[in-house]
Amino acid sequence: MLIWFLPLFLFLLLVGLPVFFCLLAAPGALLWLNGQERDITLLYRNLYNGMDSFPLMAIPFFMLAGELMNRGGITVRLVEFSQALMGHLRGGLAQVNILSSILFAGLSGSAVADTSALGSMLIPAMEREGYTRKFAAAVTAASSVIGPIIPPSGIMIIYAYVMGESVAALFLAGIVPGILVGVGLMVMVRVMADKYDLPAARRVTFENVEIGGLESWVSFGLVRLNLGLLLVQFAPAADTTLSKWLTFLGAVLLAHGLMLGLRRVVSPEFRIVCKRAVVPLQTPILILGGILAGVFTPTEAAAVAVAYALLVGFLVLRTMKLKDLPEVFTRAGITSAVVLLLVGAAMSFKTVVSLSHAPEILAEFILTLSENPLILLFLINLLLFVVGMFLDAGPAIIILGPILAPVFEGLGVESVHFAIIMCVNLTVGLATPPMGLVLFVAASVSHERVTTIAKAILPFLAVEVAVIFLITFVPEISLTIPKLTGFLN
């Protein structure tokens, strides 16, 4: 009888009860009807225990870091940098929109934040350049799903916690799929450029672009430091501490020489725009570099990201004031509270999932359809895509993860690979009609109807679906980086 908590959950969801209450009420009611009152106490005790976790502290920290970066004017610098790189192409601002989403993903990890921050700036700019409003909104919504795929990613932290996976492994596994989505969207824009008569290519000029003295020197140092650390990886292994430091010093000097050579072939305006983007783009480097080097855990990396965002906003860029902090903390706190309550309820929900033997029952049903893992992965992608049309990525992962993951792991699918399939698929659902959240955010920002944006976004959704199937049937796309870095055996 306990298995009926799933239909009851879906019924409560369809009648409009918030997901948090559905996750608790459906299994609680079935436990009571089944005479398992003692397990009801366990159910609601796990609500708190599910939130009382060190790894989950990364979620509020990453959200706070994203809010601080956004409030500190980082978005403008990323858009300028994207324009400097891509603005001269046919359909340039559409390409800039996508590249900005890729760069912004390393700061916020949120599709909604991406749509809101970049859309409010780029949709009006694209409209002034001759793009239709529906096309501008569609590009913004489609590219914003890259945010939760490229690390840091809130939904990957949730998945890792609920399913007991490594956060670092999931972060690393999301890098190539996120870039693939971005590149696929760029190719689609280029294909559509002639068909839809997108604005012709033109040279992008920057006027009155300035950089402060302190920021200039910080950018100067960071570029050479990062490039030096990269060059050291190709140097012969050093035996002593002194030789290691000498190797690093030589790499930094070589990096300085390369930068001086590059300086002669670019314009002063282009150089300033690039330097203005260095400090914000150090955030993902700091997060991933610290995790890979073993300096800190993903949770500690989130706290470091907040400290860096505060340092940048108040001392380097000087774009924030103390009066901005209450609103930033409030927004981050409310968003974090919603996510953490859902995670706590999910852990309670997971308890009843295990008591009901739902994974075993589902496994038996799935195996009656086919024993070929490839066919089953194709079918599960269809299921996840449909679920993503109606349910946000976080709740969907919380509900379906404990049920589906054990089934496919039993079929020999690598757990991290399945995690990426699920996260990417449900993230794309954020831009899928009829209930895609970023569609409504894009409609609010652009003042365009949701139905109009939903029609314009279909070619981009086709690209994202193709990438999902590519990730599904070529596991190396997701697993190569975690394997090379030792986070996946």
GROMACS .gro file of C-alpha atoms in nm, residues 21-434:
model
  414
   21PHE     CA    1   0.419   2.029   0.144
   22CYS     CA    2   0.360   1.762  -0.122
   23LEU     CA    3   0.690   1.597  -0.032
   24LEU     CA    4   0.582   1.568   0.333
   25ALA     CA    5   0.203   1.527   0.316
   26ALA     CA    6   0.186   1.243   0.061
   27PRO     CA    7   0.420   0.996   0.236
   28GLY     CA    8   0.298   1.109   0.580
   29ALA     CA    9  -0.065   1.035   0.494
   30LEU     CA   10   0.020   0.691   0.354
   31LEU     CA   11   0.230   0.601   0.660
   32TRP     CA   12  -0.062   0.696   0.883
   33LEU     CA   13  -0.312   0.495   0.678
   34ASN     CA   14  -0.070   0.202   0.678
   35GLY     CA   15  -0.051   0.207   1.058
   36GLN     CA   16   0.315   0.310   1.067
   37GLU     CA   17   0.280   0.606   1.305
   38ARG     CA   18   0.630   0.549   1.440
   39ASP     CA   19   0.777   0.606   1.093
   40ILE     CA   20   0.588   0.938   1.070
   41THR     CA   21   0.809   1.065   1.352
   42LEU     CA   22   1.115   0.952   1.154
   43LEU     CA   23   0.977   1.127   0.846
   44TYR     CA   24   0.947   1.468   1.008
   45ARG     CA   25   1.268   1.432   1.212
   46ASN     CA   26   1.456   1.384   0.885
   47LEU     CA   27   1.327   1.721   0.767
   48TYR     CA   28   1.575   1.890   1.000
   49ASN     CA   29   1.844   1.624   0.970
   50GLY     CA   30   1.830   1.660   0.592
   51MET     CA   31   1.926   2.028   0.615
   52ASP     CA   32   2.184   1.983   0.892
   53SER     CA   33   2.476   1.909   0.661
   54PHE     CA   34   2.817   2.065   0.599
   55PRO     CA   35   2.813   2.003   0.220
   56LEU     CA   36   2.478   2.182   0.189
   57MET     CA   37   2.630   2.501   0.331
   58ALA     CA   38   2.776   2.549  -0.017
   59ILE     CA   39   2.431   2.639  -0.153
   60PRO     CA   40   2.372   2.962   0.047
   61PHE     CA   41   2.736   3.062   0.002
   62PHE     CA   42   2.728   3.021  -0.377
   63MET     CA   43   2.396   3.205  -0.396
   64LEU     CA   44   2.535   3.488  -0.185
   65ALA     CA   45   2.848   3.505  -0.403
   66GLY     CA   46   2.629   3.528  -0.715
   67GLU     CA   47   2.417   3.807  -0.563
   68LEU     CA   48   2.729   4.001  -0.462
   69MET     CA   49   2.884   3.967  -0.806
   70ASN     CA   50   2.564   4.070  -0.980
   71ARG     CA   51   2.511   4.370  -0.752
   72GLY     CA   52   2.873   4.471  -0.797
   73GLY     CA   53   2.827   4.542  -1.169
   74ILE     CA   54   3.003   4.229  -1.292
   75THR     CA   55   2.740   4.167  -1.562
   76VAL     CA   56   2.835   4.480  -1.757
   77ARG     CA   57   3.201   4.378  -1.768
   78LEU     CA   58   3.123   4.026  -1.889
   79VAL     CA   59   2.898   4.158  -2.166
   80GLU     CA   60   3.167   4.406  -2.278
   81PHE     CA   61   3.425   4.126  -2.283
   82SER     CA   62   3.190   3.903  -2.486
   83GLN     CA   63   3.129   4.187  -2.731
   84ALA     CA   64   3.503   4.235  -2.774
   85LEU     CA   65   3.539   3.866  -2.868
   86MET     CA   66   3.218   3.792  -3.061
   87GLY     CA   67   3.048   4.122  -3.145
   88HIS     CA   68   3.201   4.148  -3.491
   89LEU     CA   69   3.033   3.828  -3.616
   90ARG     CA   70   2.706   3.803  -3.812
   91GLY     CA   71   2.431   3.805  -3.550
   92GLY     CA   72   2.696   3.933  -3.310
   93LEU     CA   73   2.478   4.035  -3.016
   94ALA     CA   74   2.306   3.696  -3.016
   95GLN     CA   75   2.650   3.534  -3.000
   96VAL     CA   76   2.746   3.779  -2.724
   97ASN     CA   77   2.433   3.677  -2.533
   98ILE     CA   78   2.534   3.310  -2.542
   99LEU     CA   79   2.900   3.370  -2.455
  100SER     CA   80   2.795   3.597  -2.167
  101SER     CA   81   2.579   3.313  -2.032
  102ILE     CA   82   2.877   3.076  -2.045
  103LEU     CA   83   3.092   3.325  -1.854
  104PHE     CA   84   2.813   3.418  -1.610
  105ALA     CA   85   2.758   3.046  -1.536
  106GLY     CA   86   3.093   3.038  -1.359
  107LEU     CA   87   2.974   3.307  -1.119
  108SER     CA   88   2.610   3.236  -1.033
  109GLY     CA   89   2.519   2.879  -1.128
  110SER     CA   90   2.156   2.990  -1.165
  111ALA     CA   91   1.947   3.000  -1.484
  112VAL     CA   92   1.701   3.249  -1.333
  113ALA     CA   93   1.980   3.487  -1.228
  114ASP     CA   94   2.131   3.460  -1.576
  115THR     CA   95   1.801   3.540  -1.750
  116SER     CA   96   1.726   3.831  -1.519
  117ALA     CA   97   2.073   3.991  -1.515
  118LEU     CA   98   2.173   3.944  -1.879
  119GLY     CA   99   1.822   3.972  -2.023
  120SER     CA  100   1.754   4.312  -1.870
  121MET     CA  101   2.068   4.440  -2.042
  122LEU     CA  102   2.092   4.246  -2.368
  123ILE     CA  103   1.728   4.211  -2.480
  124PRO     CA  104   1.677   4.591  -2.518
  125ALA     CA  105   2.024   4.621  -2.680
  126MET     CA  106   1.942   4.345  -2.931
  127GLU     CA  107   1.609   4.509  -3.010
  128ARG     CA  108   1.785   4.839  -3.084
  129GLU     CA  109   2.022   4.654  -3.319
  130GLY     CA  110   1.733   4.518  -3.526
  131TYR     CA  111   1.660   4.181  -3.365
  132THR     CA  112   1.297   4.098  -3.295
  133ARG     CA  113   1.206   4.104  -2.927
  134LYS     CA  114   1.085   3.743  -2.931
  135PHE     CA  115   1.415   3.625  -3.083
  136ALA     CA  116   1.620   3.818  -2.825
  137ALA     CA  117   1.412   3.675  -2.539
  138ALA     CA  118   1.436   3.322  -2.683
  139VAL     CA  119   1.817   3.337  -2.713
  140THR     CA  120   1.840   3.469  -2.356
  141ALA     CA  121   1.616   3.196  -2.215
  142ALA     CA  122   1.783   2.918  -2.414
  143SER     CA  123   2.138   3.018  -2.318
  144SER     CA  124   2.052   3.072  -1.951
  145VAL     CA  125   2.019   2.696  -1.894
  146ILE     CA  126   2.400   2.679  -1.922
  147GLY     CA  127   2.414   2.843  -1.577
  148PRO     CA  128   2.334   2.532  -1.368
  149ILE     CA  129   2.545   2.302  -1.589
  150ILE     CA  130   2.886   2.475  -1.577
  151PRO     CA  131   3.016   2.483  -1.216
  152PRO     CA  132   2.934   2.607  -0.963
  153SER     CA  133   2.588   2.452  -0.983
  154GLY     CA  134   2.323   2.450  -0.713
  155ILE     CA  135   2.131   2.155  -0.858
  156MET     CA  136   2.448   1.945  -0.873
  157ILE     CA  137   2.514   2.016  -0.507
  158ILE     CA  138   2.157   1.900  -0.432
  159TYR     CA  139   2.201   1.585  -0.641
  160ALA     CA  140   2.537   1.507  -0.481
  161TYR     CA  141   2.392   1.541  -0.132
  162VAL     CA  142   2.072   1.345  -0.195
  163MET     CA  143   2.252   1.063  -0.379
  164GLY     CA  144   2.583   1.065  -0.190
  165GLU     CA  145   2.796   1.164  -0.492
  166SER     CA  146   3.112   1.376  -0.499
  167VAL     CA  147   3.033   1.744  -0.559
  168ALA     CA  148   3.375   1.798  -0.717
  169ALA     CA  149   3.323   1.507  -0.959
  170LEU     CA  150   2.984   1.645  -1.069
  171PHE     CA  151   3.127   1.998  -1.107
  172LEU     CA  152   3.407   1.870  -1.330
  173ALA     CA  153   3.171   1.646  -1.527
  174GLY     CA  154   2.950   1.947  -1.610
  175ILE     CA  155   3.221   2.159  -1.775
  176VAL     CA  156   3.227   2.000  -2.123
  177PRO     CA  157   2.847   1.945  -2.149
  178GLY     CA  158   2.788   2.311  -2.056
  179ILE     CA  159   3.035   2.432  -2.318
  180LEU     CA  160   2.881   2.194  -2.575
  181VAL     CA  161   2.538   2.348  -2.515
  182GLY     CA  162   2.685   2.696  -2.564
  183VAL     CA  163   2.872   2.603  -2.882
  184GLY     CA  164   2.563   2.430  -3.021
  185LEU     CA  165   2.353   2.743  -2.963
  186MET     CA  166   2.620   2.957  -3.132
  187VAL     CA  167   2.617   2.730  -3.437
  188MET     CA  168   2.237   2.752  -3.452
  189VAL     CA  169   2.252   3.134  -3.440
  190ARG     CA  170   2.498   3.130  -3.731
  191VAL     CA  171   2.271   2.894  -3.929
  192MET     CA  172   1.973   3.121  -3.861
  193ALA     CA  173   2.165   3.439  -3.949
  194ASP     CA  174   2.093   3.424  -4.323
  195LYS     CA  175   1.749   3.264  -4.300
  196TYR     CA  176   1.613   3.524  -4.057
  197ASP     CA  177   1.825   3.813  -4.187
  198LEU     CA  178   2.001   3.878  -3.856
  199PRO     CA  179   2.198   4.205  -3.832
  200ALA     CA  180   2.514   4.206  -4.042
  201ALA     CA  181   2.860   4.184  -3.888
  202ARG     CA  182   3.014   4.515  -3.783
  203ARG     CA  183   3.318   4.625  -3.593
  204VAL     CA  184   3.249   4.684  -3.223
  205THR     CA  185   3.397   5.005  -3.087
  206PHE     CA  186   3.434   5.093  -2.720
  207GLU     CA  187   3.437   5.452  -2.605
  208ASN     CA  188   3.498   5.598  -2.260
  209VAL     CA  189   3.592   5.257  -2.120
  210GLU     CA  190   3.810   5.313  -1.815
  211ILE     CA  191   3.978   5.101  -1.551
  212GLY     CA  192   4.094   5.208  -1.205
  213GLY     CA  193   4.459   5.199  -1.107
  214LEU     CA  194   4.418   4.929  -0.841
  215GLU     CA  195   4.201   4.711  -1.066
  216SER     CA  196   4.450   4.751  -1.350
  217TRP     CA  197   4.739   4.626  -1.137
  218VAL     CA  198   4.531   4.341  -0.990
  219SER     CA  199   4.431   4.230  -1.342
  220PHE     CA  200   4.794   4.263  -1.455
  221GLY     CA  201   4.907   4.030  -1.177
  222LEU     CA  202   4.623   3.778  -1.207
  223VAL     CA  203   4.670   3.723  -1.581
  224ARG     CA  204   5.040   3.649  -1.542
  225LEU     CA  205   4.986   3.436  -1.232
  226ASN     CA  206   4.717   3.221  -1.399
  227LEU     CA  207   4.911   3.183  -1.723
  228GLY     CA  208   5.228   3.105  -1.526
  229LEU     CA  209   5.051   2.830  -1.331
  230LEU     CA  210   4.926   2.685  -1.660
  231LEU     CA  211   5.273   2.690  -1.816
  232VAL     CA  212   5.424   2.519  -1.510
  233GLN     CA  213   5.215   2.211  -1.590
  234PHE     CA  214   5.420   2.163  -1.908
  235ALA     CA  215   5.758   2.211  -1.738
  236PRO     CA  216   5.979   1.917  -1.627
  237ALA     CA  217   5.910   1.799  -1.272
  238ALA     CA  218   6.125   1.976  -1.012
  239ASP     CA  219   6.288   1.785  -0.725
  240THR     CA  220   6.351   2.052  -0.461
  241THR     CA  221   6.143   2.338  -0.324
  242LEU     CA  222   6.391   2.592  -0.461
  243SER     CA  223   6.379   2.445  -0.812
  244LYS     CA  224   5.996   2.446  -0.799
  245TRP     CA  225   5.992   2.815  -0.711
  246LEU     CA  226   6.249   2.893  -0.983
  247THR     CA  227   6.039   2.701  -1.237
  248PHE     CA  228   5.729   2.894  -1.134
  249LEU     CA  229   5.916   3.228  -1.151
  250GLY     CA  230   6.041   3.140  -1.499
  251ALA     CA  231   5.686   3.051  -1.608
  252VAL     CA  232   5.553   3.386  -1.480
  253LEU     CA  233   5.830   3.574  -1.665
  254LEU     CA  234   5.747   3.380  -1.982
  255ALA     CA  235   5.379   3.464  -1.934
  256HIS     CA  236   5.473   3.833  -1.897
  257GLY     CA  237   5.666   3.816  -2.224
  258LEU     CA  238   5.372   3.656  -2.404
  259MET     CA  239   5.139   3.929  -2.275
  260LEU     CA  240   5.378   4.202  -2.393
  261GLY     CA  241   5.383   4.043  -2.738
  262LEU     CA  242   5.004   4.021  -2.747
  263ARG     CA  243   4.977   4.382  -2.632
  264ARG     CA  244   5.134   4.503  -2.958
  265VAL     CA  245   4.867   4.346  -3.180
  266VAL     CA  246   4.549   4.462  -3.003
  267SER     CA  247   4.397   4.805  -2.959
  268PRO     CA  248   4.416   4.990  -2.625
  269GLU     CA  249   4.034   4.977  -2.593
  270PHE     CA  250   4.026   4.601  -2.645
  271ARG     CA  251   4.301   4.560  -2.386
  272ILE     CA  252   4.109   4.763  -2.127
  273VAL     CA  253   3.786   4.570  -2.186
  274CYS     CA  254   3.972   4.241  -2.138
  275LYS     CA  255   4.145   4.368  -1.824
  276ARG     CA  256   3.808   4.472  -1.678
  277ALA     CA  257   3.688   4.112  -1.714
  278VAL     CA  258   3.989   3.949  -1.547
  279VAL     CA  259   3.886   4.008  -1.184
  280PRO     CA  260   3.529   3.866  -1.224
  281LEU     CA  261   3.650   3.567  -1.428
  282GLN     CA  262   3.894   3.477  -1.151
  283THR     CA  263   3.597   3.346  -0.948
  284PRO     CA  264   3.548   3.011  -1.131
  285ILE     CA  265   3.926   2.971  -1.155
  286LEU     CA  266   3.953   3.022  -0.780
  287ILE     CA  267   3.670   2.775  -0.707
  288LEU     CA  268   3.778   2.494  -0.940
  289GLY     CA  269   4.150   2.552  -0.892
  290GLY     CA  270   4.118   2.533  -0.514
  291ILE     CA  271   3.910   2.215  -0.531
  292LEU     CA  272   4.141   2.043  -0.781
  293ALA     CA  273   4.452   2.139  -0.585
  294GLY     CA  274   4.298   2.001  -0.267
  295VAL     CA  275   4.327   2.337  -0.093
  296PHE     CA  276   3.961   2.339   0.010
  297THR     CA  277   3.640   2.141  -0.021
  298PRO     CA  278   3.350   2.257  -0.244
  299THR     CA  279   3.178   2.401   0.065
  300GLU     CA  280   3.490   2.592   0.167
  301ALA     CA  281   3.529   2.701  -0.196
  302ALA     CA  282   3.182   2.859  -0.177
  303ALA     CA  283   3.283   3.055   0.135
  304VAL     CA  284   3.605   3.166  -0.039
  305ALA     CA  285   3.395   3.281  -0.337
  306VAL     CA  286   3.187   3.501  -0.103
  307ALA     CA  287   3.500   3.649   0.054
  308TYR     CA  288   3.644   3.715  -0.293
  309ALA     CA  289   3.319   3.876  -0.411
  310LEU     CA  290   3.319   4.108  -0.108
  311LEU     CA  291   3.685   4.196  -0.164
  312VAL     CA  292   3.625   4.269  -0.531
  313GLY     CA  293   3.306   4.470  -0.478
  314PHE     CA  294   3.433   4.689  -0.194
  315LEU     CA  295   3.807   4.727  -0.251
  316VAL     CA  296   3.899   4.647  -0.612
  317LEU     CA  297   3.604   4.761  -0.826
  318ARG     CA  298   3.451   4.981  -0.553
  319THR     CA  299   3.105   4.930  -0.700
  320MET     CA  300   2.936   4.831  -0.375
  321LYS     CA  301   2.851   5.015  -0.056
  322LEU     CA  302   2.754   4.896   0.290
  323LYS     CA  303   2.393   5.002   0.231
  324ASP     CA  304   2.372   4.742  -0.050
  325LEU     CA  305   2.442   4.448   0.182
  326PRO     CA  306   2.103   4.414   0.358
  327GLU     CA  307   1.918   4.367   0.028
  328VAL     CA  308   2.184   4.127  -0.104
  329PHE     CA  309   2.176   3.917   0.215
  330THR     CA  310   1.795   3.914   0.214
  331ARG     CA  311   1.769   3.796  -0.146
  332ALA     CA  312   2.033   3.526  -0.095
  333GLY     CA  313   1.876   3.418   0.235
  334ILE     CA  314   1.524   3.379   0.093
  335THR     CA  315   1.645   3.185  -0.211
  336SER     CA  316   1.865   2.961   0.005
  337ALA     CA  317   1.583   2.895   0.252
  338VAL     CA  318   1.354   2.774  -0.025
  339VAL     CA  319   1.618   2.535  -0.160
  340LEU     CA  320   1.721   2.401   0.181
  341LEU     CA  321   1.361   2.336   0.286
  342LEU     CA  322   1.311   2.137  -0.034
  343VAL     CA  323   1.628   1.938   0.032
  344GLY     CA  324   1.519   1.864   0.389
  345ALA     CA  325   1.180   1.747   0.268
  346ALA     CA  326   1.352   1.541   0.000
  347MET     CA  327   1.552   1.350   0.258
  348SER     CA  328   1.227   1.267   0.437
  349PHE     CA  329   1.073   1.169   0.106
  350LYS     CA  330   1.375   0.947   0.036
  351THR     CA  331   1.308   0.761   0.363
  352VAL     CA  332   0.961   0.657   0.246
  353VAL     CA  333   1.097   0.572  -0.100
  354SER     CA  334   1.326   0.316   0.060
  355LEU     CA  335   1.050   0.181   0.288
  356SER     CA  336   0.812   0.138  -0.006
  357HIS     CA  337   1.067  -0.052  -0.220
  358ALA     CA  338   0.974   0.179  -0.510
  359PRO     CA  339   1.319   0.152  -0.680
  360GLU     CA  340   1.298  -0.227  -0.686
  361ILE     CA  341   0.943  -0.220  -0.826
  362LEU     CA  342   1.040   0.038  -1.088
  363ALA     CA  343   1.351  -0.162  -1.179
  364GLU     CA  344   1.141  -0.471  -1.245
  365PHE     CA  345   0.901  -0.267  -1.460
  366ILE     CA  346   1.180  -0.102  -1.660
  367LEU     CA  347   1.352  -0.434  -1.724
  368THR     CA  348   1.029  -0.567  -1.873
  369LEU     CA  349   1.053  -0.294  -2.140
  370SER     CA  350   1.409  -0.383  -2.243
  371GLU     CA  351   1.735  -0.511  -2.104
  372ASN     CA  352   1.944  -0.290  -2.335
  373PRO     CA  353   2.082   0.004  -2.130
  374LEU     CA  354   2.099   0.226  -2.441
  375ILE     CA  355   1.728   0.184  -2.516
  376LEU     CA  356   1.643   0.243  -2.150
  377LEU     CA  357   1.857   0.559  -2.142
  378PHE     CA  358   1.670   0.683  -2.450
  379LEU     CA  359   1.335   0.619  -2.278
  380ILE     CA  360   1.444   0.778  -1.952
  381ASN     CA  361   1.555   1.090  -2.141
  382LEU     CA  362   1.204   1.119  -2.282
  383LEU     CA  363   1.060   1.082  -1.932
  384LEU     CA  364   1.294   1.343  -1.785
  385PHE     CA  365   1.220   1.583  -2.071
  386VAL     CA  366   0.845   1.556  -2.008
  387VAL     CA  367   0.894   1.596  -1.632
  388GLY     CA  368   1.109   1.904  -1.696
  389MET     CA  369   0.821   2.065  -1.883
  390PHE     CA  370   0.614   2.079  -1.564
  391LEU     CA  371   0.854   2.063  -1.268
  392ASP     CA  372   1.160   2.273  -1.177
  393ALA     CA  373   1.499   2.102  -1.188
  394GLY     CA  374   1.564   2.103  -0.811
  395PRO     CA  375   1.239   1.935  -0.699
  396ALA     CA  376   1.253   1.694  -0.994
  397ILE     CA  377   1.603   1.579  -0.897
  398ILE     CA  378   1.497   1.547  -0.535
  399ILE     CA  379   1.196   1.333  -0.626
  400LEU     CA  380   1.330   1.119  -0.910
  401GLY     CA  381   1.697   1.083  -0.817
  402PRO     CA  382   1.652   0.827  -0.537
  403ILE     CA  383   1.410   0.628  -0.756
  404LEU     CA  384   1.587   0.624  -1.094
  405ALA     CA  385   1.959   0.637  -1.012
  406PRO     CA  386   1.980   0.295  -0.838
  407VAL     CA  387   1.801   0.133  -1.134
  408PHE     CA  388   2.051   0.257  -1.392
  409GLU     CA  389   2.353   0.203  -1.171
  410GLY     CA  390   2.237  -0.158  -1.148
  411LEU     CA  391   2.240  -0.171  -1.529
  412GLY     CA  392   2.606  -0.064  -1.535
  413VAL     CA  393   2.564   0.309  -1.601
  414GLU     CA  394   2.830   0.513  -1.417
  415SER     CA  395   2.664   0.708  -1.134
  416VAL     CA  396   2.829   1.042  -1.226
  417HIS     CA  397   2.730   0.991  -1.591
  418PHE     CA  398   2.366   0.936  -1.496
  419ALA     CA  399   2.380   1.238  -1.265
  420ILE     CA  400   2.490   1.462  -1.554
  421ILE     CA  401   2.223   1.317  -1.786
  422MET     CA  402   1.958   1.394  -1.526
  423CYS     CA  403   2.088   1.740  -1.431
  424VAL     CA  404   2.131   1.860  -1.791
  425ASN     CA  405   1.796   1.720  -1.904
  426LEU     CA  406   1.600   1.877  -1.619
  427THR     CA  407   1.793   2.204  -1.653
  428VAL     CA  408   1.688   2.229  -2.017
  429GLY     CA  409   1.334   2.181  -1.887
  430LEU     CA  410   1.364   2.525  -1.727
  431ALA     CA  411   1.336   2.671  -2.078
  432THR     CA  412   1.073   2.427  -2.202
  433PRO     CA  413   0.705   2.520  -2.239
  434PRO     CA  414   0.452   2.515  -2.083
   0.00000   0.00000   0.00000
